Coordinates of C-alpha atoms in Angstrom, one line a residue:
Chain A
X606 CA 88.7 -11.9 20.9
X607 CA 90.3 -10.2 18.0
X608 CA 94.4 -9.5 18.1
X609 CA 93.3 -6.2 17.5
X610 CA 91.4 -6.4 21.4
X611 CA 94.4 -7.8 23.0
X612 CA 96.5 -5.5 21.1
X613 CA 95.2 -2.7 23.2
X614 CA 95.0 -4.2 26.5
X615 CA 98.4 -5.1 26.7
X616 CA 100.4 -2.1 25.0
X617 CA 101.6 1.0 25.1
X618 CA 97.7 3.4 25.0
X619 CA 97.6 1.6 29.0
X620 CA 101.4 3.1 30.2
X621 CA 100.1 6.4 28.7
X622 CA 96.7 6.0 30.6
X623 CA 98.5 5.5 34.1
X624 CA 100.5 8.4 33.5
X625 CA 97.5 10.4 32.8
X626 CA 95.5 9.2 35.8
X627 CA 98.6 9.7 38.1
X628 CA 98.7 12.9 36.6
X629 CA 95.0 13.7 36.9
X630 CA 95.4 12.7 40.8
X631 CA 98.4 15.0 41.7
X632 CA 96.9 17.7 40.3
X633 CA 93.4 17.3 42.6
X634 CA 96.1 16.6 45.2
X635 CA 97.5 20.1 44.3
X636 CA 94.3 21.4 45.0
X637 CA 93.3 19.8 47.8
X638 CA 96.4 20.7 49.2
X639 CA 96.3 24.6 48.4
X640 CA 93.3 25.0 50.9
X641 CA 95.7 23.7 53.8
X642 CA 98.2 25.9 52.1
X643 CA 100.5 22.9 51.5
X644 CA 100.4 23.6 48.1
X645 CA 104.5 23.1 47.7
X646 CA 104.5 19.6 49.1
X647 CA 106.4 16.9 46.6
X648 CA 104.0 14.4 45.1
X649 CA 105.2 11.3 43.2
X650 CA 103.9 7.7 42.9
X651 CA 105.6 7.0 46.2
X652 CA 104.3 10.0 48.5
X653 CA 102.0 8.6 51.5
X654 CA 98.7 10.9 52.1
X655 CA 99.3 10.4 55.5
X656 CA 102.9 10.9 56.3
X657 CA 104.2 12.7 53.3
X658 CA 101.0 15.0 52.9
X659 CA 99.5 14.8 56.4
X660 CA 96.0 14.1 55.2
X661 CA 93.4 12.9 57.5
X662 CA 90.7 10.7 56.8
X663 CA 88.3 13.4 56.9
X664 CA 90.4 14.7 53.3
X665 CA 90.0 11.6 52.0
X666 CA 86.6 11.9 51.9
X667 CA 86.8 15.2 50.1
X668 CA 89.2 13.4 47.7
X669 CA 86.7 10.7 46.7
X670 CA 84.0 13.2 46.3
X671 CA 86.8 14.9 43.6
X672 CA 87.7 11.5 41.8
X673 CA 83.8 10.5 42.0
X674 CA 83.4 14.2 40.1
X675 CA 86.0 13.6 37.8
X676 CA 85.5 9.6 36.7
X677 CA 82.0 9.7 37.7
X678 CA 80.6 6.0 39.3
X679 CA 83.1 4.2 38.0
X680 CA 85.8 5.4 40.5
X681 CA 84.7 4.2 44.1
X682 CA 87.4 5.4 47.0
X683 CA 84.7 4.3 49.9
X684 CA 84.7 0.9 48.7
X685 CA 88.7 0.7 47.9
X686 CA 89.5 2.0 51.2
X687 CA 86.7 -0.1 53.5
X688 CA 88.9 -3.3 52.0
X689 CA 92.2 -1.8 53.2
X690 CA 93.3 -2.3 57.5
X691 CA 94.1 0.5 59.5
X692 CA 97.6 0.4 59.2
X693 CA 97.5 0.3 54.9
X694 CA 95.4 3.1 54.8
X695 CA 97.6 5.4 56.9
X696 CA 100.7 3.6 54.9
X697 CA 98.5 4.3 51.2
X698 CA 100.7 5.9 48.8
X699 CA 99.4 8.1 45.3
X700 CA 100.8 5.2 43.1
X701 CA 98.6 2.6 44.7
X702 CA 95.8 5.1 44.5
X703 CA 96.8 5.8 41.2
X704 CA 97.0 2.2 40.1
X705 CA 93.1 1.4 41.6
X706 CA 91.6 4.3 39.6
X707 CA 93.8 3.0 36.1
X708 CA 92.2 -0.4 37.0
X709 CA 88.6 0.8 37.7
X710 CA 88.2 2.3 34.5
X711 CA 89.6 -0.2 32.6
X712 CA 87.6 -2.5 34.4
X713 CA 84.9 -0.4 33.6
X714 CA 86.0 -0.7 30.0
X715 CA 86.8 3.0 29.7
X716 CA 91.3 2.7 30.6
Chain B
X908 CA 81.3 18.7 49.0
X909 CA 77.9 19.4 50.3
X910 CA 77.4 22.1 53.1
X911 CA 74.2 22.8 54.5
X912 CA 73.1 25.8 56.6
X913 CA 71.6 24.0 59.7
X914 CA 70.7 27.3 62.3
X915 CA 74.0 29.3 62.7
X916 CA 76.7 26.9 61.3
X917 CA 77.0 25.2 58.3
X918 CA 77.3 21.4 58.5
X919 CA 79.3 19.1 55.9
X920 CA 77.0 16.1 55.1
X921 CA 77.6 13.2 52.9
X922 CA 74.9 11.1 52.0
X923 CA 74.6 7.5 50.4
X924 CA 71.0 6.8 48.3
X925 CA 70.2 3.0 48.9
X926 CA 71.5 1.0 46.2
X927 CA 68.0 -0.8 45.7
X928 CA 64.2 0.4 46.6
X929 CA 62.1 -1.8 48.9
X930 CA 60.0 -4.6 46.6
X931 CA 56.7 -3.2 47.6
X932 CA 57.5 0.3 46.2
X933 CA 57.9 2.1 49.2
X934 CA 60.9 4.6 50.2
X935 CA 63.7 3.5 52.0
X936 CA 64.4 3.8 55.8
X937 CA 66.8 6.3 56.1
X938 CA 70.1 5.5 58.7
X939 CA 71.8 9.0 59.7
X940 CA 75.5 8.1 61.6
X941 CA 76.3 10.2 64.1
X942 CA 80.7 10.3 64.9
X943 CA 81.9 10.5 68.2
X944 CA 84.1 13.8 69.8
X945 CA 87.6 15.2 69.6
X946 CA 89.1 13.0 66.9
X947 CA 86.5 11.8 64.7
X948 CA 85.0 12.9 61.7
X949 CA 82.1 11.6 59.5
X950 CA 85.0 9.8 57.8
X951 CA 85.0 6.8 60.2
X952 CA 81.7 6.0 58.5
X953 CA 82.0 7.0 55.1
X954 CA 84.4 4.4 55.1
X955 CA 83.3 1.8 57.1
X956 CA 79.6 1.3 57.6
X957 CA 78.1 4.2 55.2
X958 CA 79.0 2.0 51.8
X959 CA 77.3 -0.6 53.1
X960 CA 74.3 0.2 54.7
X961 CA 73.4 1.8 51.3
X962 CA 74.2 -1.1 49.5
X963 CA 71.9 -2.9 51.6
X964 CA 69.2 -0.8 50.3
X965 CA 69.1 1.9 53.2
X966 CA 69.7 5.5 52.3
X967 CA 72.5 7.0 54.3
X968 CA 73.4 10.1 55.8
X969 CA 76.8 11.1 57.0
X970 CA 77.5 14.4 58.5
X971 CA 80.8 16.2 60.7
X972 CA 79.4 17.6 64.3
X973 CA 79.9 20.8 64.8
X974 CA 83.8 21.8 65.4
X975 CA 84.4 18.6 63.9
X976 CA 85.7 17.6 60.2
X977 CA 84.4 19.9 58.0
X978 CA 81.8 21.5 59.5
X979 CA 81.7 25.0 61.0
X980 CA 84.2 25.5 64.3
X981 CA 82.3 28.6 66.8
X982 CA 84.2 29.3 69.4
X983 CA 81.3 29.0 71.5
X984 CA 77.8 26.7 71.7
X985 CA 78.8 23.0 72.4
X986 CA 76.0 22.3 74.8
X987 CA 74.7 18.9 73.9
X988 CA 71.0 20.7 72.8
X989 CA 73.1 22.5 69.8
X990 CA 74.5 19.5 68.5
X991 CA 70.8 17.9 68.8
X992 CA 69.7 21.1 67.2
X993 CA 72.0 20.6 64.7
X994 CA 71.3 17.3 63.6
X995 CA 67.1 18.4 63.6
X996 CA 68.2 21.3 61.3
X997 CA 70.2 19.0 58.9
X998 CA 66.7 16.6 59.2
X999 CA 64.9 19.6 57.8
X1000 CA 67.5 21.3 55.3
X1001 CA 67.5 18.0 53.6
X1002 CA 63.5 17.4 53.8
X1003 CA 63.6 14.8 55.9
X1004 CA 60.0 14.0 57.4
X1005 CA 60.0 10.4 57.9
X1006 CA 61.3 9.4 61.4
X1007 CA 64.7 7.4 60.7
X1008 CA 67.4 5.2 62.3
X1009 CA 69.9 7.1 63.9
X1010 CA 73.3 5.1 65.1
X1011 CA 76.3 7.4 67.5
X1012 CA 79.2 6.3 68.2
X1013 CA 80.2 7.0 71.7
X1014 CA 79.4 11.4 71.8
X1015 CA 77.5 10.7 69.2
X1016 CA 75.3 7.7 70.2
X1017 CA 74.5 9.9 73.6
X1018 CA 73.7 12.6 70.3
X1019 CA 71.2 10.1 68.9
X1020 CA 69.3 9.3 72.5
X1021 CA 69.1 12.8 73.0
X1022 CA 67.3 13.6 69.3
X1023 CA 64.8 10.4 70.0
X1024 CA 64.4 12.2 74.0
X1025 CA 63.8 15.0 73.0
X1026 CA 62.4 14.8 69.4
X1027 CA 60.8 11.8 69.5
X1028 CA 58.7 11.7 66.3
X1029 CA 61.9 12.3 64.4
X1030 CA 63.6 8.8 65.4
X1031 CA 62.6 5.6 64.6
X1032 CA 65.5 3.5 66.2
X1033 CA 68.6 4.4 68.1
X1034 CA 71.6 2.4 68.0
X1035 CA 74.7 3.5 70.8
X1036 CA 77.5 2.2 70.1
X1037 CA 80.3 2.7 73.9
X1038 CA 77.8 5.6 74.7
X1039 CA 75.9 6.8 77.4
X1040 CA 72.6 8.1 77.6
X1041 CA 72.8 12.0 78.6
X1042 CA 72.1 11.6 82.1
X1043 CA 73.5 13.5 84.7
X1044 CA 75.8 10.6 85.6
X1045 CA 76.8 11.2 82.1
X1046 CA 78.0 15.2 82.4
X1047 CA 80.1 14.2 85.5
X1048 CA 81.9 11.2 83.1
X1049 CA 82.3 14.3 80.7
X1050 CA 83.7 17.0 82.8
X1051 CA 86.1 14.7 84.2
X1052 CA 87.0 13.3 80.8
X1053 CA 87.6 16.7 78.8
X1054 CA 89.1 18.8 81.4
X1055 CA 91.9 15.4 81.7
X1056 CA 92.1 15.6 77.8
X1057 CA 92.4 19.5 77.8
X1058 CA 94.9 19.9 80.5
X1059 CA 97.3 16.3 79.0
X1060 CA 96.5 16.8 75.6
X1061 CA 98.2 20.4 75.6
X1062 CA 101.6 19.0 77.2
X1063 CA 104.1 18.2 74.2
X1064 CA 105.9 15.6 76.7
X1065 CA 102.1 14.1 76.6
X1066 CA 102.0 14.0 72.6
X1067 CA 106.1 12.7 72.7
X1068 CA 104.7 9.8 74.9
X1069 CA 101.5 9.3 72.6
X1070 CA 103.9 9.2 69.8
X1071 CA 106.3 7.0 71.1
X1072 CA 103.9 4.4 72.4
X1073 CA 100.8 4.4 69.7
X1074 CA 102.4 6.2 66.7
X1075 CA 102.8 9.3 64.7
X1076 CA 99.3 8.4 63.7
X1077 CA 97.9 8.7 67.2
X1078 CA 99.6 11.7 68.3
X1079 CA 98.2 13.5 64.9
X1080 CA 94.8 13.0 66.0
X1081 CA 95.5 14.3 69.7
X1082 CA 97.0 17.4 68.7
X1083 CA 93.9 18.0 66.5
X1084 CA 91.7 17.1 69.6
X1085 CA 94.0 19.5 71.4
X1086 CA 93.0 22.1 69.2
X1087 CA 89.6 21.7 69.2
X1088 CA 89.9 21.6 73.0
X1089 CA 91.4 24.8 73.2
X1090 CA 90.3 27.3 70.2
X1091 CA 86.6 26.3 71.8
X1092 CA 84.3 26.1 74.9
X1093 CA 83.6 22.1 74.1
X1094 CA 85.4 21.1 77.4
X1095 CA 83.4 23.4 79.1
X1096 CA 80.1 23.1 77.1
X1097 CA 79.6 19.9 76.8
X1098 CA 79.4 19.0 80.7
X1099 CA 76.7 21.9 81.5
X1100 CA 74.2 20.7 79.1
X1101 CA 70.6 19.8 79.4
X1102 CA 70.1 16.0 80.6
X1103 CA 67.1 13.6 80.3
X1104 CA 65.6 12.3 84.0
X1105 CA 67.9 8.8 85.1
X1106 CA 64.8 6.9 84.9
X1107 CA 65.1 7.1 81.2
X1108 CA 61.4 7.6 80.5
X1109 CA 62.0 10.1 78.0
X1110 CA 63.6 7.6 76.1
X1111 CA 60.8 5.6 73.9
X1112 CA 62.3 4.1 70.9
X1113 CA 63.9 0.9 70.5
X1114 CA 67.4 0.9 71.6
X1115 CA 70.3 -1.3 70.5
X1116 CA 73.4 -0.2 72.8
X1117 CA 76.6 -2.3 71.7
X1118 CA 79.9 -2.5 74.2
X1119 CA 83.0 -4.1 74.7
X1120 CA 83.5 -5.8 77.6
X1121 CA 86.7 -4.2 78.8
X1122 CA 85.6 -0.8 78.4
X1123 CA 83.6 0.6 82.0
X1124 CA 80.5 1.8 79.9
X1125 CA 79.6 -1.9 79.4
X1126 CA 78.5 -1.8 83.5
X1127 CA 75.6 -0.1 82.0
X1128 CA 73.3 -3.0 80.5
X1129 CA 71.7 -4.0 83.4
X1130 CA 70.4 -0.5 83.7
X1131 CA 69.9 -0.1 80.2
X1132 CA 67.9 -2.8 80.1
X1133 CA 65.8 -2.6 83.3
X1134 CA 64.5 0.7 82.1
X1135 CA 63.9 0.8 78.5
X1136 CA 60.7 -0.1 77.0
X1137 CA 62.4 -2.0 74.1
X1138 CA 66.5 -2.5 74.1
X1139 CA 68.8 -4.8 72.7
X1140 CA 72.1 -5.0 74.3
X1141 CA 75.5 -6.7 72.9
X1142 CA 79.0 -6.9 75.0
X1143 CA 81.9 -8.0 72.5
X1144 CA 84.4 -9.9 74.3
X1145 CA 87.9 -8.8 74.7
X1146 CA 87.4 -5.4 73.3
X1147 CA 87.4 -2.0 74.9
X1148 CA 85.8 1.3 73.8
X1149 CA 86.8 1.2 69.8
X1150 CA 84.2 -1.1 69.1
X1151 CA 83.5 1.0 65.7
X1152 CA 87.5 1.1 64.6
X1153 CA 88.2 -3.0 65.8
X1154 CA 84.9 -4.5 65.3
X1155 CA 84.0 -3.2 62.6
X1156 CA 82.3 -6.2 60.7
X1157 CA 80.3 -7.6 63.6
X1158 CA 79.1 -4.3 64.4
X1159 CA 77.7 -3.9 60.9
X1160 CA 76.1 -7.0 60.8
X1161 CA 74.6 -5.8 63.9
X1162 CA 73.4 -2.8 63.5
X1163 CA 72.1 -4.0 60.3
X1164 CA 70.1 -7.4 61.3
X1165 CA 68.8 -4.8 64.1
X1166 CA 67.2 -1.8 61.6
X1167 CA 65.7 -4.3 59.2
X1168 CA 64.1 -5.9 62.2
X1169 CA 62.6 -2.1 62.8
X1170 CA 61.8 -0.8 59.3
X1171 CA 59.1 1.6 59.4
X1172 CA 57.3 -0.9 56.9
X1173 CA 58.0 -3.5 59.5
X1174 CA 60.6 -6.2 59.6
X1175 CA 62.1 -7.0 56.4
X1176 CA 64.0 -9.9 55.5

């Protein structure tokens, strides 16, 4: 591996990337949200979908459908989610959501 | 978001193509999971079972039952023969002709016997998971079940005790069932429904009915299996009726050794 690879894979274009992803995220939140006219609701890295934003399951399916749309294959919420107990899905918050989709498309070689 | 006109409503399906085709070229069987009532959506498979019965090489279909999820809410039309409708109009929109392996959860496993009663070259295999066949032992269960939830369900000292003895969580999802139960007819619906004879002869497919042992609906198995033609049943120890939610793994595995033992190509292995 060239310095020139790890040069890239362990500075600064990655912070930038996360902020971009988290920002990509709140902004289909945003949408989401505006349907259930909770289009004022607060959304950092540590709001919960389910407390915070009072989404069900049923708009998390809606909101893998957008990611899916947006990052095409690479970004999988079914399979993240079916590895997560009860409890840490209702507990999720946007940063960890934020942090799986940063790590899927790097992953996926594309961060 | 895909929504389909199926009849009067629109229905919000989600579906899963198999991850692989079949070696000898063939299609593959197709799984449509039916969600139970009041506080489900298609969500407790898209997130559970759907992902993998794909990946094992069956294509899936997901859809919200009527008044449920994201599908349409009437006010009205609840009888069991429009959700049975429904799900034979969704067949059709998405030009579905081969027969194919539908699995309920409770409401909607008694969904899936119903479709194989009374559309019976539509279903290859039914899989009920805590449900009943619609029988009319089966209406009484349901009257006295929905008119319990409707009256409790609307009480806010109900919801406080909900809250303070299974969570926040829990009381969300009974005030949405709350508001199901009162915006529509489903309380009242749902009980007056057409029914299959108790003899179950209407009922020809192969059956796999899972349980858990604590929940009442597991009495059924002798029945079950005294009157079906072909019928696998399974009682999970120490569990009650959330079988899907709690057991989730072992009902997979399952559900899924069961279906491949039933492909319309025969078993596959």
């Amino acid at each position: 591996m060239s310095t020139e690879a790890i040069g890239i894979m362990t500075t600064e274009p990655l912070d930038t990337d996360d902020a971009a992803v988290l920002a990509d995220i709140t902004r289909m939140l945003r949408e989401l949200l505006e349907e259930d006219g909770l289009d004022d609701a607060e959304i950092s890295r540590e709001t919960t979908f389910h407390d915070d934003l009072e989404l069900e399951s049923i708009d998390l399916v809606t909101l893998a459908g957008v990611l899916r749309e947006h990052y095409g294959d690479r970004v999988n919420l079914a399979l993240f989610i079916a590895d997560l107990e009860l409890d840490e899905i209702i507990a999720l918050t946007v940063g960890e959501l934020a942090d799986y989709v940063a790590a899927s498309l790097r992953a996926n070689g594309q961060g | 978001m895909t929504k389909i006109r199926t009849g009067e409503i629109t229905t919000h399906v989600q579906r899963l193509p198999a991850a692989g085709r079949p070696a000898d070229g063939s299609e593959p069987d197709v799984v449509v999971f039916v969600h139970g009532l009041l506080t489900d959506s298609l969500a407790s498979y898209y997130f559970t079972l759907g992902p993998a019965f794909a990946a094992a090489g069956f294509d899936v279909i997901m859809y919200d039952l009527r008044g449920h999820g994201r599908s349409d809410r009437p006010a009205t039309g609840y009888r069991l023969e429009s959700f049975v409708g429904d799900l034979a109009g969704l067949l059709d929109a998405l030009g579905e002709t081969r027969r194919v392996h539908v699995v309920g959860n409770s409401f909607g496993g008694t969904v899936a016997a119903a479709l194989a009663a009374w559309h019976p070259d539509r279903v290859a295999t039914v899989t009920m998971i805590e449900s009943e066949p619609p029988v009319a032992e089966w209406t009484r269960h349901m009257a006295d079940g929905l008119a319990d939830a409707k009256s409790q369900l609307s009480r806010e000292d109900v919801i406080g005790w909900i809250s303070a003895h299974h969570g926040a969580h829990t009381a969300r999802l009974s005030r949405g069932a709350s508001r199901i139960l009162r915006v529509t007819t489903l309380a009242e619906d749902i009980p007056a429904g057409r029914v299959i004879d108790d003899d179950l002869s209407a009922l020809n497919c192969p059956v796999l009915a899972i349980f858990g042992d604590e929940s009442g609906l597991s009495a059924q198995v002798d029945s079950l299996e005294a009157k079906l033609a072909s019928c696998r049943t399974v009682v999970l120890a120490e569990q009650g009726h959330s079988v899907l939610v709690e057991r989730t793994e072992e009902t997979r595995d399952l559900i899924l050794e069961w279906i491949r033992d039933h492909t319309l190509a025969g078993a596959v292995r």
